[in-house]
Short mmCIF file of C-alpha atoms and ligand atoms in Angstrom, two decimals:
data_model
loop_
_atom_site.label_atom_id
_atom_site.label_comp_id
_atom_site.label_asym_id
_atom_site.label_seq_id
_atom_site.Cartn_x
_atom_site.Cartn_y
_atom_site.Cartn_z
CA MET A 19 -7.39 -9.01 -22.21
CA PRO A 20 -9.28 -10.23 -19.12
CA LYS A 21 -10.19 -7.66 -16.48
CA TYR A 22 -9.44 -8.72 -12.93
CA LEU A 23 -11.03 -6.91 -10.02
CA ILE A 24 -8.75 -7.64 -7.08
CA THR A 25 -9.88 -6.59 -3.60
CA GLY A 26 -7.18 -6.17 -0.99
CA GLY A 27 -4.81 -5.59 -3.89
CA ALA A 28 -2.48 -3.39 -1.85
CA GLY A 29 -1.96 -6.13 0.74
CA PHE A 30 0.64 -8.87 0.87
CA ILE A 31 -0.97 -11.53 -1.32
CA GLY A 32 -2.84 -8.98 -3.44
CA ALA A 33 0.24 -7.00 -4.48
CA ASN A 34 2.13 -10.19 -5.31
CA LEU A 35 -0.82 -11.35 -7.40
CA ILE A 36 -1.05 -8.03 -9.28
CA ASN A 37 2.66 -8.28 -9.96
CA ARG A 38 1.98 -11.58 -11.74
CA LEU A 39 -1.27 -10.69 -13.53
CA ILE A 40 -0.56 -7.16 -14.70
CA GLY A 41 1.24 -8.34 -17.83
CA GLU A 42 -1.72 -10.51 -18.80
CA GLY A 43 -4.78 -8.39 -18.11
CA GLU A 44 -6.27 -5.21 -16.75
CA ILE A 45 -6.21 -4.84 -12.99
CA ILE A 46 -8.84 -3.05 -10.97
CA CYS A 47 -7.47 -2.82 -7.46
CA VAL A 48 -9.89 -2.08 -4.60
CA ASP A 49 -8.36 -1.44 -1.19
CA ASN A 50 -9.29 0.78 1.73
CA PHE A 51 -5.70 1.06 3.02
CA ASN A 52 -6.85 0.55 6.60
CA ASP A 53 -4.43 0.78 9.50
CA TYR A 54 -4.50 -2.86 10.67
CA TYR A 55 -0.82 -2.48 9.84
CA ASN A 56 1.08 0.56 8.61
CA PRO A 57 -0.72 1.77 5.43
CA GLU A 58 2.59 3.15 4.11
CA ILE A 59 3.59 -0.47 3.53
CA LYS A 60 0.49 -0.94 1.36
CA GLU A 61 1.26 2.26 -0.56
CA ASP A 62 4.75 0.93 -1.17
CA ASN A 63 3.43 -2.48 -2.27
CA ILE A 64 1.54 -0.94 -5.19
CA LYS A 65 3.62 2.10 -6.06
CA LYS A 66 5.28 0.45 -9.04
CA PHE A 67 1.91 -0.25 -10.68
CA LYS A 68 0.58 3.28 -10.50
CA ASN A 69 1.93 4.41 -13.87
CA ASN A 70 0.92 1.22 -15.64
CA ASN A 71 -2.00 1.72 -18.04
CA ASN A 72 -3.34 -1.69 -17.06
CA PHE A 73 -3.74 -0.62 -13.43
CA ARG A 74 -6.66 1.22 -11.92
CA LEU A 75 -6.90 1.93 -8.20
CA TYR A 76 -10.04 2.47 -6.12
CA ARG A 77 -9.51 3.49 -2.51
CA GLU A 78 -12.80 2.06 -1.37
CA ASP A 79 -14.26 -0.22 1.27
CA ILE A 80 -15.90 -3.47 0.17
CA CYS A 81 -18.42 -2.96 2.98
CA SER A 82 -19.97 -0.21 0.86
CA LEU A 83 -22.37 -1.73 -1.63
CA GLN A 84 -22.80 1.67 -3.23
CA ALA A 85 -19.06 2.06 -3.81
CA LEU A 86 -18.84 -1.45 -5.26
CA ASP A 87 -21.80 -0.86 -7.54
CA LYS A 88 -20.07 2.20 -8.98
CA ILE A 89 -16.79 0.32 -9.47
CA PHE A 90 -18.41 -2.71 -11.14
CA ASN A 91 -20.46 -0.42 -13.35
CA GLU A 92 -17.45 1.66 -14.42
CA THR A 93 -15.01 -1.18 -14.95
CA THR A 94 -17.12 -4.25 -15.98
CA PRO A 95 -14.64 -6.84 -14.68
CA ASP A 96 -14.56 -10.44 -15.94
CA ILE A 97 -13.13 -12.05 -12.82
CA VAL A 98 -13.32 -11.03 -9.16
CA ILE A 99 -10.54 -12.08 -6.81
CA ASN A 100 -11.43 -11.24 -3.22
CA LEU A 101 -8.40 -10.93 -0.97
CA ALA A 102 -9.62 -8.07 1.22
CA ALA A 103 -10.09 -9.21 4.79
CA ARG A 104 -9.65 -8.46 8.39
CA ALA A 105 -6.86 -11.03 8.81
CA GLY A 106 -5.13 -12.56 11.84
CA VAL A 107 -6.66 -14.87 14.45
CA ARG A 108 -5.52 -13.29 17.69
CA ASP A 109 -7.66 -10.18 17.96
CA ILE A 110 -10.68 -11.41 19.89
CA SER A 111 -11.66 -7.97 21.19
CA SER A 112 -14.28 -7.23 18.58
CA ALA A 113 -16.15 -9.57 16.28
CA GLN A 114 -17.62 -6.66 14.34
CA LEU A 115 -14.41 -5.77 12.53
CA TYR A 116 -14.15 -9.32 11.18
CA ILE A 117 -17.86 -9.60 10.38
CA ASP A 118 -17.89 -6.32 8.45
CA THR A 119 -15.18 -7.09 5.92
CA ASN A 120 -15.09 -10.87 5.89
CA VAL A 121 -18.85 -11.52 5.86
CA THR A 122 -20.66 -8.34 4.76
CA GLY A 123 -17.86 -7.39 2.36
CA THR A 124 -17.91 -10.85 0.77
CA ALA A 125 -21.73 -10.79 0.55
CA ASN A 126 -21.55 -7.39 -1.18
CA LEU A 127 -19.09 -8.74 -3.75
CA LEU A 128 -21.30 -11.76 -4.39
CA GLU A 129 -24.32 -9.51 -4.85
CA MET A 130 -22.44 -7.31 -7.33
CA SER A 131 -21.06 -10.38 -9.13
CA LYS A 132 -24.62 -11.59 -9.58
CA LYS A 133 -25.81 -8.19 -10.80
CA TYR A 134 -22.94 -7.74 -13.28
CA ASN A 135 -22.72 -11.37 -14.50
CA ILE A 136 -19.16 -11.93 -13.36
CA LYS A 137 -17.70 -15.07 -14.98
CA LYS A 138 -15.71 -16.24 -12.00
CA ILE A 139 -15.10 -15.36 -8.35
CA ILE A 140 -12.08 -16.55 -6.42
CA THR A 141 -12.12 -15.75 -2.73
CA ALA A 142 -9.52 -16.18 0.00
CA SER A 143 -10.45 -18.51 2.80
CA SER A 144 -8.04 -19.91 5.35
CA SER A 145 -6.63 -23.04 6.98
CA SER A 146 -8.08 -21.53 10.19
CA VAL A 147 -11.49 -22.90 9.22
CA TYR A 148 -10.28 -26.37 10.30
CA GLY A 149 -9.72 -25.32 13.94
CA ASN A 150 -8.02 -27.95 16.10
CA GLN A 151 -7.84 -31.39 14.50
CA ASN A 152 -6.50 -34.71 15.76
CA GLY A 153 -3.17 -35.03 14.05
CA GLU A 154 -4.50 -35.72 10.55
CA LYS A 155 -3.78 -33.63 7.48
CA PHE A 156 -6.61 -31.22 6.70
CA LYS A 157 -8.85 -32.27 3.82
CA GLU A 158 -11.46 -30.07 2.19
CA ASN A 159 -14.28 -32.45 3.13
CA MET A 160 -13.55 -32.32 6.88
CA LYS A 161 -16.15 -30.69 9.09
CA THR A 162 -15.53 -27.02 9.79
CA ASP A 163 -18.04 -26.54 12.57
CA ARG A 164 -15.70 -25.74 15.46
CA PRO A 165 -13.92 -22.46 14.64
CA ILE A 166 -11.59 -21.43 17.48
CA SER A 167 -11.23 -17.79 16.40
CA ILE A 168 -13.65 -15.11 15.29
CA TYR A 169 -11.58 -14.79 12.13
CA ALA A 170 -12.17 -18.49 11.34
CA ALA A 171 -15.90 -18.18 12.07
CA THR A 172 -16.19 -15.33 9.56
CA LYS A 173 -14.20 -17.21 6.91
CA ILE A 174 -16.53 -20.21 7.30
CA ALA A 175 -19.54 -17.88 6.99
CA ALA A 176 -18.03 -16.40 3.82
CA GLU A 177 -17.46 -19.86 2.30
CA ASN A 178 -21.08 -20.76 3.09
CA LEU A 179 -22.36 -17.59 1.44
CA CYS A 180 -20.28 -18.42 -1.62
CA TYR A 181 -21.85 -21.86 -1.81
CA SER A 182 -25.37 -20.40 -1.52
CA TYR A 183 -24.73 -17.85 -4.29
CA SER A 184 -23.28 -20.52 -6.52
CA HIS A 185 -26.20 -22.88 -5.86
CA LEU A 186 -28.96 -20.28 -6.14
CA PHE A 187 -27.69 -18.04 -8.91
CA GLY A 188 -25.20 -20.21 -10.80
CA LEU A 189 -22.15 -18.09 -9.96
CA ASN A 190 -18.82 -19.85 -10.54
CA ILE A 191 -16.89 -19.62 -7.29
CA ILE A 192 -13.66 -21.05 -5.93
CA CYS A 193 -12.76 -20.66 -2.25
CA LEU A 194 -9.06 -21.06 -1.51
CA ARG A 195 -7.96 -22.11 1.95
CA PHE A 196 -4.48 -20.62 2.21
CA PHE A 197 -2.04 -22.12 4.70
CA THR A 198 0.26 -19.55 6.39
CA VAL A 199 1.65 -17.65 3.45
CA TYR A 200 5.10 -16.02 3.58
CA GLY A 201 7.51 -14.24 1.26
CA PRO A 202 8.27 -10.68 0.12
CA MET A 203 5.75 -8.10 1.40
CA GLN A 204 4.46 -10.47 4.08
CA ARG A 205 2.25 -8.76 6.66
CA PRO A 206 4.33 -7.45 9.55
CA ASP A 207 2.02 -9.05 12.13
CA MET A 208 2.77 -12.57 10.88
CA ALA A 209 5.21 -14.82 12.75
CA ILE A 210 7.99 -15.12 10.17
CA HIS A 211 8.12 -11.35 9.63
CA LYS A 212 7.84 -10.56 13.35
CA PHE A 213 10.51 -13.09 14.34
CA THR A 214 12.91 -11.85 11.68
CA LYS A 215 12.52 -8.26 12.89
CA LEU A 216 13.02 -9.21 16.54
CA ILE A 217 16.06 -11.40 15.85
CA ASP A 218 17.53 -8.60 13.74
CA LYS A 219 17.11 -6.15 16.62
CA GLY A 220 18.38 -8.62 19.22
CA LEU A 221 15.02 -8.52 21.04
CA PRO A 222 13.26 -11.52 22.65
CA VAL A 223 11.12 -13.65 20.37
CA GLU A 224 7.86 -14.76 21.97
CA VAL A 225 7.40 -18.38 20.98
CA TYR A 226 3.84 -19.49 21.56
CA GLY A 227 2.97 -23.05 22.49
CA TYR A 228 6.55 -23.42 23.81
CA GLY A 229 7.84 -23.94 20.27
CA GLU A 230 5.96 -27.23 19.91
CA THR A 231 3.27 -25.92 17.57
CA ALA A 232 3.61 -26.62 13.87
CA ARG A 233 2.48 -24.92 10.68
CA ASP A 234 2.23 -25.62 7.02
CA TYR A 235 4.07 -22.57 5.61
CA THR A 236 3.45 -21.77 1.96
CA TYR A 237 5.74 -19.62 -0.12
CA ILE A 238 3.94 -16.77 -1.90
CA ASP A 239 4.98 -17.85 -5.42
CA ASP A 240 3.30 -21.22 -4.87
CA ILE A 241 0.10 -19.49 -3.71
CA ILE A 242 0.14 -17.19 -6.76
CA ASN A 243 0.61 -20.24 -9.03
CA GLY A 244 -2.36 -21.85 -7.28
CA ILE A 245 -4.57 -18.78 -7.80
CA LYS A 246 -3.49 -18.62 -11.46
CA ALA A 247 -4.39 -22.28 -11.96
CA CYS A 248 -7.83 -21.63 -10.47
CA ILE A 249 -8.44 -18.69 -12.83
CA ASP A 250 -8.19 -21.18 -15.68
CA TYR A 251 -10.31 -23.90 -14.04
CA ASP A 252 -14.00 -24.21 -14.94
CA THR A 253 -16.32 -25.14 -12.11
CA ASN A 254 -19.52 -24.02 -10.40
CA PHE A 255 -18.21 -24.30 -6.88
CA GLU A 256 -15.07 -25.71 -5.38
CA ILE A 257 -12.96 -25.37 -2.24
CA PHE A 258 -9.23 -26.04 -2.44
CA ASN A 259 -6.47 -26.17 0.14
CA LEU A 260 -3.41 -24.25 -1.00
CA GLY A 261 -0.58 -25.24 1.30
CA SER A 262 2.94 -26.58 0.99
CA GLY A 263 1.97 -30.06 2.14
CA GLU A 264 4.91 -29.98 4.61
CA VAL A 265 4.69 -29.32 8.34
CA VAL A 266 7.35 -27.33 10.19
CA LYS A 267 7.75 -27.03 13.96
CA LEU A 268 7.95 -23.52 15.32
CA LYS A 269 11.29 -24.28 17.01
CA TYR A 270 12.77 -25.30 13.64
CA LEU A 271 11.40 -22.19 11.97
CA VAL A 272 13.01 -19.85 14.53
CA ASP A 273 16.30 -21.74 14.12
CA LEU A 274 16.15 -21.38 10.35
CA ILE A 275 15.55 -17.63 10.51
CA SER A 276 18.27 -17.20 13.10
CA LYS A 277 20.80 -19.14 10.96
CA GLN A 278 19.85 -17.19 7.87
CA MET A 279 20.28 -13.88 9.75
CA ASN A 280 23.48 -15.11 11.36
CA LYS A 281 22.14 -13.85 14.68
CA LYS A 282 21.14 -15.70 17.81
CA ALA A 283 17.45 -15.71 18.74
CA ILE A 284 16.56 -14.87 22.32
CA ILE A 285 13.59 -17.11 23.02
CA LYS A 286 10.77 -16.27 25.40
CA GLN A 287 8.51 -19.30 25.87
CA MET A 288 4.80 -18.48 25.93
CA PRO A 289 1.59 -20.51 26.22
CA LEU A 290 -0.57 -20.96 23.14
CA PRO A 291 -3.28 -18.28 22.74
CA LYS A 292 -6.78 -19.74 22.67
CA ALA A 293 -7.41 -18.59 19.09
CA ASP A 294 -4.29 -20.33 17.71
CA ALA A 295 -4.52 -23.86 16.32
CA PHE A 296 -1.92 -26.28 17.66
CA TYR A 297 -0.94 -27.32 14.17
CA THR A 298 -1.95 -26.91 10.53
CA ALA A 299 -1.22 -29.42 7.78
CA SER A 300 -2.64 -29.34 4.28
CA ASP A 301 -3.67 -32.27 2.18
CA ILE A 302 -3.21 -30.73 -1.27
CA SER A 303 -4.17 -33.76 -3.35
CA LYS A 304 -7.49 -32.25 -4.48
CA ALA A 305 -5.89 -29.06 -5.84
CA ASN A 306 -3.12 -31.16 -7.35
CA THR A 307 -5.54 -33.48 -9.15
CA LEU A 308 -8.06 -30.87 -10.34
CA VAL A 309 -5.95 -27.79 -11.11
CA GLY A 310 -2.42 -29.19 -11.19
CA TYR A 311 -1.33 -27.27 -8.06
CA GLU A 312 2.22 -28.27 -7.17
CA PRO A 313 4.08 -26.19 -4.57
CA LYS A 314 7.80 -26.06 -5.23
CA VAL A 315 9.49 -23.91 -2.59
CA LYS A 316 10.92 -25.69 0.45
CA ILE A 317 10.90 -23.81 3.74
CA GLU A 318 14.72 -23.53 3.81
CA ASP A 319 14.77 -21.80 0.39
CA GLY A 320 11.70 -19.70 1.15
CA ILE A 321 13.18 -18.37 4.38
CA GLU A 322 16.38 -17.48 2.54
CA LYS A 323 14.35 -15.50 -0.02
CA PHE A 324 12.27 -13.84 2.71
CA VAL A 325 15.30 -12.80 4.75
CA ASN A 326 16.94 -11.36 1.61
CA TRP A 327 13.83 -9.29 0.95
CA PHE A 328 13.69 -8.25 4.61
CA MET A 329 17.32 -7.11 4.65
CA HIS A 330 17.32 -5.25 1.33
CA GLU A 331 13.84 -4.23 0.22
CA ARG A 332 11.41 -3.68 3.07
CA ILE A 333 10.55 -0.09 3.92
CA CYS A 334 10.03 -0.41 7.67
N1 LIG B 674 -1.26 -14.30 4.64
C1 LIG B 674 -1.69 -15.49 5.03
O1 LIG B 674 -0.94 -16.32 5.54
C2 LIG B 674 -3.13 -15.89 4.85
C3 LIG B 674 -3.53 -17.17 5.28
C4 LIG B 674 -4.86 -17.54 5.11
C5 LIG B 674 -5.75 -16.69 4.50
N2 LIG B 674 -5.33 -15.43 4.11
C6 LIG B 674 -6.30 -14.55 3.48
O2 LIG B 674 -5.74 -14.04 2.30
C7 LIG B 674 -6.21 -12.71 2.07
C8 LIG B 674 -5.05 -11.74 1.90
O3 LIG B 674 -4.28 -11.78 3.09
P1 LIG B 674 -2.96 -10.91 3.28
O4 LIG B 674 -2.05 -11.68 4.16
O5 LIG B 674 -2.49 -10.44 1.95
O6 LIG B 674 -3.54 -9.71 4.14
P2 LIG B 674 -3.29 -8.13 4.01
O7 LIG B 674 -3.88 -7.55 5.26
O8 LIG B 674 -1.87 -7.84 3.69
O9 LIG B 674 -4.19 -7.75 2.76
C9 LIG B 674 -5.55 -7.49 2.86
C10 LIG B 674 -5.80 -6.14 2.19
O10 LIG B 674 -7.19 -5.90 2.23
C11 LIG B 674 -7.43 -4.55 2.53
N3 LIG B 674 -8.75 -4.46 3.17
C12 LIG B 674 -9.11 -4.92 4.39
N4 LIG B 674 -10.39 -4.65 4.63
C13 LIG B 674 -10.87 -4.02 3.54
C14 LIG B 674 -12.13 -3.50 3.18
N5 LIG B 674 -13.16 -3.55 4.03
N6 LIG B 674 -12.29 -2.92 1.96
C15 LIG B 674 -11.23 -2.85 1.09
N7 LIG B 674 -10.00 -3.32 1.37
C16 LIG B 674 -9.83 -3.91 2.59
C17 LIG B 674 -6.31 -4.15 3.46
O11 LIG B 674 -6.07 -2.74 3.43
C18 LIG B 674 -5.14 -4.95 2.90
O12 LIG B 674 -4.38 -4.18 1.99
C19 LIG B 674 -7.13 -12.40 3.24
O13 LIG B 674 -8.45 -12.74 2.88
C20 LIG B 674 -6.66 -13.34 4.32
O14 LIG B 674 -7.67 -13.63 5.27
C21 LIG B 674 -4.05 -15.02 4.28
#
C-alpha cells in the first residue's frame, strides 16, 4: 500500500482527500492546527480517521525542518501531498505569515523529499498566481509575474522552488493551481461559506466588486479526482489548472445560495479589495489531455450539496 504524507490534512481539501485515499493507502497527516480559523473545525474534520490503523497524525509545523526530518525518517512516505498553507488573499497586514508556511514550509518539504528519495510530490498552488488578466481564460503558460496579493506572490515562489528542485535533483513534482474550491468542510472564511452563514442568520452579505466579479468555482469532488489522477501520472515537472472551466458571476452565486436556503439575501455592495482578482477562469485542457481531468459538478448541484452539508453537518 502506498504511503501518503499529506500536509494540511486537517484542513478543508486535506480532510476530503484523506477521506478518499484512506481506503487505498497509509496516511501520514501533518497539520499544526493553527487558528487562522477555528481549530475545532479541523479537529472535527479528522476525528473519524483517528481510530483507523491507516491513519497517523503529527501535530507539527512544516516550517520546522527538524520536525519534518523526524516524520520522514519515522514514516518513510512514498508520496508527499502538500496542502498546508497560509490561505486567503485579503490579509495584507503581514507578509511573514505567508512566507513562512508557503515558501519556507514548501522548501523544507522539498529538501526532505530530496533527502528521503520521495517518488512524487504534489503541491497546492492557486489560480491567484494569474493576478488580473484581460478577459481570457487562464492557461498554465501565461506569465505569472504580476501577483496582486502576498498570498499569490508566495504561491509563485513555491512553484518556482518546485521547478528548481525538479530540475536540479530530479524530483517528480506536480503543482496544482486550484480554482476557488467549495463543498463540505469548506473554510469558513471563503465566500460561499460566509454568504451561506450570513443569509441563514438574516445578516447583510458584503458583495465585493458590486457583484460584477466572477469566479471559476470548483466542487471538492472534482478537485479530489484531479489530485488522484495526478498521483498516477508520471512526469518530472508539470503545472496543471484544476478548475471547473465555467465562470459564475458573484450576483448569480448569491442568488443561488439564497434560493437554496429559501431565504432572502440582504446585499451590501462593496468595492473590490486590492488583493482580489476581478475574475478567474480556468482553461483545463492541459489537465484534461494529460491526466484525463474532467470536472463533473455544475455550480447549481454543488451549491445544493454545500447547503445540505451546511444545514445538517457543520459544527459551527
Ligand atoms: N480552498 C480553495 O479554494 C483553494 C484555492 C486555491 C488554492 N488552495 C490551496 O489549497 C491548499 C488547501 O487549502 P484549504 O482551503 O484546504 O485550506 P485550509 O486552511 O482549510 O487547510 C490548510 C491546513 O494547513 C494547516 N497548516 C497551515 N500552516 C501550516 C504549517 N505551517 N504547518 C502545518 N500545517 C499547517 C492548517 O492548520 C490547515 O488545516 C492550500 O495550499 C491553499 O493555498 C485552496
